[in-house]
PDB file of C-alpha atoms in Angstrom:
ATOM      1  CA  ALA U   1      -8.475  10.294  17.896  1.00  0.00           C
ATOM      2  CA  GLN U   2      -5.376   8.355  17.651  1.00  0.00           C
ATOM      3  CA  SER U   3      -3.449   7.360  21.237  1.00  0.00           C
ATOM      4  CA  VAL U   4      -1.094   5.265  22.958  1.00  0.00           C
ATOM      5  CA  ALA U   5      -1.543   4.010  26.534  1.00  0.00           C
ATOM      6  CA  GLN U   6       1.601   2.820  28.747  1.00  0.00           C
ATOM      7  CA  PRO U   7       0.160   1.692  31.822  1.00  0.00           C
ATOM      8  CA  GLU U   8       3.369   0.976  33.732  1.00  0.00           C
ATOM      9  CA  ASP U   9       5.561   4.166  34.630  1.00  0.00           C
ATOM     10  CA  GLN U  10       8.394   1.351  35.615  1.00  0.00           C
ATOM     11  CA  VAL U  11       8.971  -2.409  35.225  1.00  0.00           C
ATOM     12  CA  ASN U  12      11.484  -4.437  37.199  1.00  0.00           C
ATOM     13  CA  VAL U  13      12.852  -7.701  36.247  1.00  0.00           C
ATOM     14  CA  ALA U  14      15.686  -9.979  37.055  1.00  0.00           C
ATOM     15  CA  GLU U  15      18.407 -10.551  34.625  1.00  0.00           C
ATOM     16  CA  GLY U  16      17.589 -13.612  32.452  1.00  0.00           C
ATOM     17  CA  ASN U  17      13.983 -13.301  33.112  1.00  0.00           C
ATOM     18  CA  PRO U  18      11.660 -12.856  30.554  1.00  0.00           C
ATOM     19  CA  LEU U  19      10.385  -9.115  30.213  1.00  0.00           C
ATOM     20  CA  THR U  20       7.066  -7.462  28.854  1.00  0.00           C
ATOM     21  CA  VAL U  21       6.337  -3.665  28.478  1.00  0.00           C
ATOM     22  CA  LYS U  22       2.794  -3.269  27.994  1.00  0.00           C
ATOM     23  CA  CYS U  23       1.218  -0.815  25.053  1.00  0.00           C
ATOM     24  CA  THR U  24      -2.529  -0.190  24.431  1.00  0.00           C
ATOM     25  CA  TYR U  25      -3.603   1.604  21.417  1.00  0.00           C
ATOM     26  CA  SER U  26      -6.790   3.731  20.010  1.00  0.00           C
ATOM     27  CA  VAL U  27      -6.674   4.248  16.057  1.00  0.00           C
ATOM     28  CA  SER U  28      -9.194   5.402  13.487  1.00  0.00           C
ATOM     29  CA  GLY U  29      -7.957   2.894  10.596  1.00  0.00           C
ATOM     30  CA  ASN U  30      -5.535   0.138  10.793  1.00  0.00           C
ATOM     31  CA  PRO U  31      -2.630   0.243  13.241  1.00  0.00           C
ATOM     32  CA  TYR U  32       0.760   1.271  12.603  1.00  0.00           C
ATOM     33  CA  LEU U  33       2.657   0.632  15.319  1.00  0.00           C
ATOM     34  CA  PHE U  34       6.482   1.187  16.724  1.00  0.00           C
ATOM     35  CA  TRP U  35       8.463   0.631  19.670  1.00  0.00           C
ATOM     36  CA  TYR U  36      11.343   2.579  20.438  1.00  0.00           C
ATOM     37  CA  VAL U  37      14.082   3.074  23.376  1.00  0.00           C
ATOM     38  CA  GLN U  38      15.811   5.980  24.761  1.00  0.00           C
ATOM     39  CA  TYR U  39      19.177   5.927  26.709  1.00  0.00           C
ATOM     40  CA  PRO U  40      19.946   8.552  28.888  1.00  0.00           C
ATOM     41  CA  ASN U  41      20.631  11.713  27.053  1.00  0.00           C
ATOM     42  CA  ARG U  42      20.305   9.973  23.741  1.00  0.00           C
ATOM     43  CA  GLY U  43      17.582  10.151  20.955  1.00  0.00           C
ATOM     44  CA  LEU U  44      14.895   7.230  20.496  1.00  0.00           C
ATOM     45  CA  GLN U  45      16.389   4.302  18.730  1.00  0.00           C
ATOM     46  CA  PHE U  46      13.829   2.214  16.330  1.00  0.00           C
ATOM     47  CA  LEU U  47      13.570  -1.163  17.997  1.00  0.00           C
ATOM     48  CA  LEU U  48      10.636  -2.757  16.008  1.00  0.00           C
ATOM     49  CA  LYS U  49       7.133  -2.366  13.798  1.00  0.00           C
ATOM     50  CA  TYR U  50       3.938  -3.831  12.904  1.00  0.00           C
ATOM     51  CA  ILE U  51       2.294  -2.619   9.788  1.00  0.00           C
ATOM     52  CA  THR U  52       0.767  -5.791   8.471  1.00  0.00           C
ATOM     53  CA  GLY U  53       1.421  -9.731   8.554  1.00  0.00           C
ATOM     54  CA  ASP U  54       2.487 -11.869  11.504  1.00  0.00           C
ATOM     55  CA  ASN U  55       1.111 -10.533  14.321  1.00  0.00           C
ATOM     56  CA  LEU U  56       4.521 -11.434  16.309  1.00  0.00           C
ATOM     57  CA  VAL U  57       6.842  -9.282  15.160  1.00  0.00           C
ATOM     58  CA  LYS U  58      10.932  -9.414  15.709  1.00  0.00           C
ATOM     59  CA  GLY U  59      13.283  -6.677  15.878  1.00  0.00           C
ATOM     60  CA  SER U  60      16.239  -5.585  17.304  1.00  0.00           C
ATOM     61  CA  TYR U  61      18.454  -6.881  20.186  1.00  0.00           C
ATOM     62  CA  GLY U  62      16.406  -9.835  20.595  1.00  0.00           C
ATOM     63  CA  PHE U  63      13.273  -7.827  21.341  1.00  0.00           C
ATOM     64  CA  GLU U  64       9.554  -8.788  19.915  1.00  0.00           C
ATOM     65  CA  ALA U  65       6.023  -7.561  20.182  1.00  0.00           C
ATOM     66  CA  GLU U  66       2.765  -9.326  19.845  1.00  0.00           C
ATOM     67  CA  PHE U  67      -0.117  -7.440  17.904  1.00  0.00           C
ATOM     68  CA  ASN U  68      -3.561  -8.250  19.228  1.00  0.00           C
ATOM     69  CA  LYS U  69      -6.415  -6.902  17.531  1.00  0.00           C
ATOM     70  CA  SER U  70      -9.080  -7.735  19.731  1.00  0.00           C
ATOM     71  CA  GLN U  71      -7.315  -6.269  23.122  1.00  0.00           C
ATOM     72  CA  THR U  72      -5.928  -3.487  20.792  1.00  0.00           C
ATOM     73  CA  SER U  73      -2.372  -4.175  22.816  1.00  0.00           C
ATOM     74  CA  PHE U  74       1.423  -4.333  21.165  1.00  0.00           C
ATOM     75  CA  HIS U  75       3.336  -5.489  24.430  1.00  0.00           C
ATOM     76  CA  LEU U  76       6.932  -5.503  23.592  1.00  0.00           C
ATOM     77  CA  LYS U  77       8.734  -8.925  24.877  1.00  0.00           C
ATOM     78  CA  LYS U  78      12.228 -10.169  25.504  1.00  0.00           C
ATOM     79  CA  PRO U  79      12.765 -13.923  26.759  1.00  0.00           C
ATOM     80  CA  SER U  80      15.769 -13.096  28.651  1.00  0.00           C
ATOM     81  CA  ALA U  81      16.516  -9.485  29.705  1.00  0.00           C
ATOM     82  CA  LEU U  82      20.056  -8.023  30.127  1.00  0.00           C
ATOM     83  CA  VAL U  83      21.211  -5.337  32.564  1.00  0.00           C
ATOM     84  CA  SER U  84      22.058  -3.257  29.471  1.00  0.00           C
ATOM     85  CA  ASP U  85      18.316  -3.510  28.487  1.00  0.00           C
ATOM     86  CA  SER U  86      17.657  -1.102  31.356  1.00  0.00           C
ATOM     87  CA  ALA U  87      16.112   1.920  29.434  1.00  0.00           C
ATOM     88  CA  LEU U  88      13.204   4.124  28.493  1.00  0.00           C
ATOM     89  CA  TYR U  89      10.713   2.459  26.001  1.00  0.00           C
ATOM     90  CA  PHE U  90       8.288   4.314  24.008  1.00  0.00           C
ATOM     91  CA  CYS U  91       5.336   2.782  22.138  1.00  0.00           C
ATOM     92  CA  ALA U  92       4.163   4.729  19.288  1.00  0.00           C
ATOM     93  CA  VAL U  93       1.340   4.503  16.641  1.00  0.00           C
ATOM     94  CA  ARG U  94       1.482   6.284  13.522  1.00  0.00           C
ATOM     95  CA  ASP U  95      -1.880   8.150  12.299  1.00  0.00           C
ATOM     96  CA  SER U  96      -2.903   6.179   9.164  1.00  0.00           C
ATOM     97  CA  ARG U  97      -5.489   8.445   7.938  1.00  0.00           C
ATOM     98  CA  PHE U  98      -4.970   9.842   4.655  1.00  0.00           C
ATOM     99  CA  GLY U  99      -2.723  12.973   4.313  1.00  0.00           C
ATOM    100  CA  ASN U 100      -1.707  11.878   7.930  1.00  0.00           C
ATOM    101  CA  PHE U 101       0.753   9.404   7.717  1.00  0.00           C
ATOM    102  CA  ASN U 102       3.901  11.301   9.239  1.00  0.00           C
ATOM    103  CA  LYS U 103       2.365  11.758  12.466  1.00  0.00           C
ATOM    104  CA  PHE U 104       3.644   9.429  15.608  1.00  0.00           C
ATOM    105  CA  TYR U 105       1.827   9.602  18.800  1.00  0.00           C
ATOM    106  CA  PHE U 106       3.976   8.618  21.471  1.00  0.00           C
ATOM    107  CA  GLY U 107       2.907   6.865  25.101  1.00  0.00           C
ATOM    108  CA  SER U 108       4.370   8.227  28.222  1.00  0.00           C
ATOM    109  CA  GLY U 109       7.132   5.875  28.434  1.00  0.00           C
ATOM    110  CA  THR U 110       7.999   2.896  30.673  1.00  0.00           C
ATOM    111  CA  LYS U 111      11.200   2.986  32.239  1.00  0.00           C
ATOM    112  CA  LEU U 112      12.723  -0.854  32.455  1.00  0.00           C
ATOM    113  CA  ASN U 113      14.928  -1.466  35.220  1.00  0.00           C
ATOM    114  CA  VAL U 114      17.176  -4.825  34.805  1.00  0.00           C
ATOM    115  CA  LYS U 115      18.856  -5.955  38.016  1.00  0.00           C
ATOM    116  CA  PRO U 116      21.910  -8.256  38.155  1.00  0.00           C
TER     117      PRO U 116
ATOM    118  CA  GLU R   1      25.364   5.470  16.052  1.00  0.00           C
ATOM    119  CA  THR R   2      22.637   7.738  14.938  1.00  0.00           C
ATOM    120  CA  GLY R   3      23.118   9.491  11.581  1.00  0.00           C
ATOM    121  CA  VAL R   4      21.061  12.752  12.728  1.00  0.00           C
ATOM    122  CA  THR R   5      23.031  15.421  14.347  1.00  0.00           C
ATOM    123  CA  GLN R   6      21.478  18.457  16.525  1.00  0.00           C
ATOM    124  CA  SER R   7      23.031  21.505  17.439  1.00  0.00           C
ATOM    125  CA  PRO R   8      23.501  22.672  19.943  1.00  0.00           C
ATOM    126  CA  THR R   9      23.209  19.935  22.617  1.00  0.00           C
ATOM    127  CA  HIS R  10      22.224  22.059  25.224  1.00  0.00           C
ATOM    128  CA  LEU R  11      20.563  26.158  25.248  1.00  0.00           C
ATOM    129  CA  ILE R  12      19.632  28.287  27.994  1.00  0.00           C
ATOM    130  CA  LYS R  13      17.347  31.173  26.567  1.00  0.00           C
ATOM    131  CA  THR R  14      15.357  33.838  28.906  1.00  0.00           C
ATOM    132  CA  ARG R  15      11.500  34.048  28.496  1.00  0.00           C
ATOM    133  CA  GLY R  16      10.513  35.859  25.500  1.00  0.00           C
ATOM    134  CA  GLN R  17      13.685  35.513  23.434  1.00  0.00           C
ATOM    135  CA  GLN R  18      14.015  33.433  20.183  1.00  0.00           C
ATOM    136  CA  VAL R  19      15.415  30.176  19.414  1.00  0.00           C
ATOM    137  CA  THR R  20      17.074  28.376  16.477  1.00  0.00           C
ATOM    138  CA  LEU R  21      17.728  24.714  16.758  1.00  0.00           C
ATOM    139  CA  ARG R  22      19.445  22.798  13.806  1.00  0.00           C
ATOM    140  CA  CYS R  23      19.330  19.329  12.496  1.00  0.00           C
ATOM    141  CA  SER R  24      21.385  17.348   9.485  1.00  0.00           C
ATOM    142  CA  SER R  25      19.618  14.166   8.724  1.00  0.00           C
ATOM    143  CA  GLN R  26      20.727  11.090   7.896  1.00  0.00           C
ATOM    144  CA  SER R  27      22.313  10.735   4.648  1.00  0.00           C
ATOM    145  CA  GLY R  28      19.519   9.699   1.571  1.00  0.00           C
ATOM    146  CA  HIS R  29      16.611  10.780   4.207  1.00  0.00           C
ATOM    147  CA  ASN R  30      14.197  13.434   2.595  1.00  0.00           C
ATOM    148  CA  THR R  31      11.962  14.011   5.325  1.00  0.00           C
ATOM    149  CA  VAL R  32      12.326  15.531   8.610  1.00  0.00           C
ATOM    150  CA  SER R  33      10.097  15.642  11.894  1.00  0.00           C
ATOM    151  CA  TRP R  34      10.700  17.806  15.008  1.00  0.00           C
ATOM    152  CA  TYR R  35       9.152  16.640  18.464  1.00  0.00           C
ATOM    153  CA  GLN R  36       9.086  18.275  21.810  1.00  0.00           C
ATOM    154  CA  GLN R  37       9.831  15.794  24.699  1.00  0.00           C
ATOM    155  CA  ALA R  38       8.960  17.303  27.699  1.00  0.00           C
ATOM    156  CA  LEU R  39      10.591  15.974  31.102  1.00  0.00           C
ATOM    157  CA  GLY R  40       8.628  12.637  31.860  1.00  0.00           C
ATOM    158  CA  GLN R  41       6.512  12.651  28.695  1.00  0.00           C
ATOM    159  CA  GLY R  42       6.782  11.155  25.618  1.00  0.00           C
ATOM    160  CA  PRO R  43       7.442  12.942  22.063  1.00  0.00           C
ATOM    161  CA  GLN R  44       4.545  15.470  21.070  1.00  0.00           C
ATOM    162  CA  PHE R  45       4.764  15.869  17.243  1.00  0.00           C
ATOM    163  CA  ILE R  46       5.343  19.471  16.162  1.00  0.00           C
ATOM    164  CA  PHE R  47       5.696  19.237  12.282  1.00  0.00           C
ATOM    165  CA  GLN R  48       7.344  17.584   9.556  1.00  0.00           C
ATOM    166  CA  TYR R  49       9.113  18.704   6.172  1.00  0.00           C
ATOM    167  CA  TYR R  50       9.153  16.933   3.047  1.00  0.00           C
ATOM    168  CA  ARG R  51      11.391  18.207   0.223  1.00  0.00           C
ATOM    169  CA  GLU R  52      11.258  21.675   1.671  1.00  0.00           C
ATOM    170  CA  GLU R  53       7.560  22.078   2.244  1.00  0.00           C
ATOM    171  CA  GLU R  54       5.516  21.499   5.637  1.00  0.00           C
ATOM    172  CA  ASN R  55       3.874  18.158   5.487  1.00  0.00           C
ATOM    173  CA  GLY R  56       2.219  18.125   8.769  1.00  0.00           C
ATOM    174  CA  ARG R  57       1.505  19.870  12.043  1.00  0.00           C
ATOM    175  CA  GLY R  58       0.441  18.968  15.190  1.00  0.00           C
ATOM    176  CA  ASN R  59      -1.319  21.357  17.697  1.00  0.00           C
ATOM    177  CA  PHE R  60       1.775  23.749  18.176  1.00  0.00           C
ATOM    178  CA  PRO R  61       1.307  27.599  18.031  1.00  0.00           C
ATOM    179  CA  PRO R  62       2.502  29.325  15.138  1.00  0.00           C
ATOM    180  CA  ARG R  63       5.491  30.995  16.849  1.00  0.00           C
ATOM    181  CA  PHE R  64       6.796  27.408  16.309  1.00  0.00           C
ATOM    182  CA  SER R  65       8.070  27.496  12.709  1.00  0.00           C
ATOM    183  CA  GLY R  66      10.351  25.699  10.471  1.00  0.00           C
ATOM    184  CA  LEU R  67      12.499  25.456   7.211  1.00  0.00           C
ATOM    185  CA  GLN R  68      14.112  22.651   5.397  1.00  0.00           C
ATOM    186  CA  PHE R  69      16.868  22.922   3.032  1.00  0.00           C
ATOM    187  CA  PRO R  70      18.006  21.675  -0.347  1.00  0.00           C
ATOM    188  CA  ASN R  71      20.208  19.230   1.614  1.00  0.00           C
ATOM    189  CA  TYR R  72      17.239  18.317   3.668  1.00  0.00           C
ATOM    190  CA  SER R  73      18.595  19.829   6.789  1.00  0.00           C
ATOM    191  CA  SER R  74      16.536  21.482   8.720  1.00  0.00           C
ATOM    192  CA  GLU R  75      15.743  24.312  11.397  1.00  0.00           C
ATOM    193  CA  LEU R  76      13.192  24.764  14.200  1.00  0.00           C
ATOM    194  CA  ASN R  77      12.373  28.509  15.323  1.00  0.00           C
ATOM    195  CA  VAL R  78      10.535  29.355  18.421  1.00  0.00           C
ATOM    196  CA  ASN R  79       9.830  32.896  19.064  1.00  0.00           C
ATOM    197  CA  ALA R  80       8.571  34.221  22.100  1.00  0.00           C
ATOM    198  CA  LEU R  81       9.947  31.877  24.370  1.00  0.00           C
ATOM    199  CA  GLU R  82       7.982  30.445  27.348  1.00  0.00           C
ATOM    200  CA  LEU R  83       8.918  28.858  30.474  1.00  0.00           C
ATOM    201  CA  ASP R  84       6.732  25.845  29.224  1.00  0.00           C
ATOM    202  CA  ASP R  85       8.707  25.464  26.180  1.00  0.00           C
ATOM    203  CA  SER R  86      11.844  23.889  28.375  1.00  0.00           C
ATOM    204  CA  ALA R  87      12.128  20.567  27.071  1.00  0.00           C
ATOM    205  CA  LEU R  88      14.216  18.198  24.862  1.00  0.00           C
ATOM    206  CA  TYR R  89      13.716  18.992  20.955  1.00  0.00           C
ATOM    207  CA  LEU R  90      13.866  15.593  19.099  1.00  0.00           C
ATOM    208  CA  CYS R  91      14.800  15.820  15.406  1.00  0.00           C
ATOM    209  CA  ALA R  92      14.134  12.698  13.279  1.00  0.00           C
ATOM    210  CA  SER R  93      14.720  11.800   9.629  1.00  0.00           C
ATOM    211  CA  SER R  94      13.063   9.243   7.454  1.00  0.00           C
ATOM    212  CA  SER R  95      13.860   8.073   3.946  1.00  0.00           C
ATOM    213  CA  ASP R  96       9.978   8.857   3.000  1.00  0.00           C
ATOM    214  CA  LYS R  97       7.384  10.948   4.258  1.00  0.00           C
ATOM    215  CA  GLN R  98       4.984   8.158   5.480  1.00  0.00           C
ATOM    216  CA  GLY R  99       7.778   6.882   8.212  1.00  0.00           C
ATOM    217  CA  ASN R 100       7.426   3.080   6.731  1.00  0.00           C
ATOM    218  CA  TYR R 101      10.764   2.563   7.802  1.00  0.00           C
ATOM    219  CA  GLY R 102      10.810   4.097  10.966  1.00  0.00           C
ATOM    220  CA  TYR R 103      12.470   7.143  11.772  1.00  0.00           C
ATOM    221  CA  THR R 104      16.157   8.088  12.839  1.00  0.00           C
ATOM    222  CA  PHE R 105      16.134  10.192  15.602  1.00  0.00           C
ATOM    223  CA  GLY R 106      19.221  12.288  16.958  1.00  0.00           C
ATOM    224  CA  SER R 107      20.031  12.926  20.480  1.00  0.00           C
ATOM    225  CA  GLY R 108      18.171  16.119  20.687  1.00  0.00           C
ATOM    226  CA  THR R 109      18.701  19.673  22.061  1.00  0.00           C
ATOM    227  CA  ARG R 110      17.872  20.129  25.537  1.00  0.00           C
ATOM    228  CA  LEU R 111      16.123  23.832  26.031  1.00  0.00           C
ATOM    229  CA  THR R 112      15.868  26.025  29.276  1.00  0.00           C
ATOM    230  CA  VAL R 113      13.898  28.672  29.249  1.00  0.00           C
ATOM    231  CA  VAL R 114      14.236  30.848  32.367  1.00  0.00           C
TER     232      VAL R 114
END
């Protein structure tokens, strides 16, 4: 079964410090992994994805994520947090089995609070 | 600024009623997916439409149905509403049915069933 776990409901970090939002996954085939961000009363915005290639993926707004196959993790990172990064972050895995390319499984979300 | 628009933004319905939610996909996108996001949870896949045909379905009962039109806009219909149907309903469009380039999400319709 395909699934995503985000073990932290909330992450608090001071502005200017590095941040990490954790994600682990379980898939039957090759993992297609994504990160989305959701601001209040808004839809989800695409940040970055891993399908194949380099394990370190760079995305929007200075975010990056590291794919670790042995640990089945895809943690989101940013070297220096901004107050405007405060939002709800979702990790997602796409079902890569034949005929199911379209289905995304989302984690329960991690609320990131960046304090000035 | 998102290219996917959903209407209405908020809706209150009574248990047992029927509701139709609408979604206009981003220009150039031929695939639309619908997700249900209950409070405090991640989005759950309802179904996807590709070029007017259903292309996959999640674990939702048949009273959740949809349509996609020739201009790739879409509707989500829910019959016999239940209290647990209260959620944010998100529409997402993509330029390919595999979602290789990610999805563009709308801001959602907040449905409250009383």
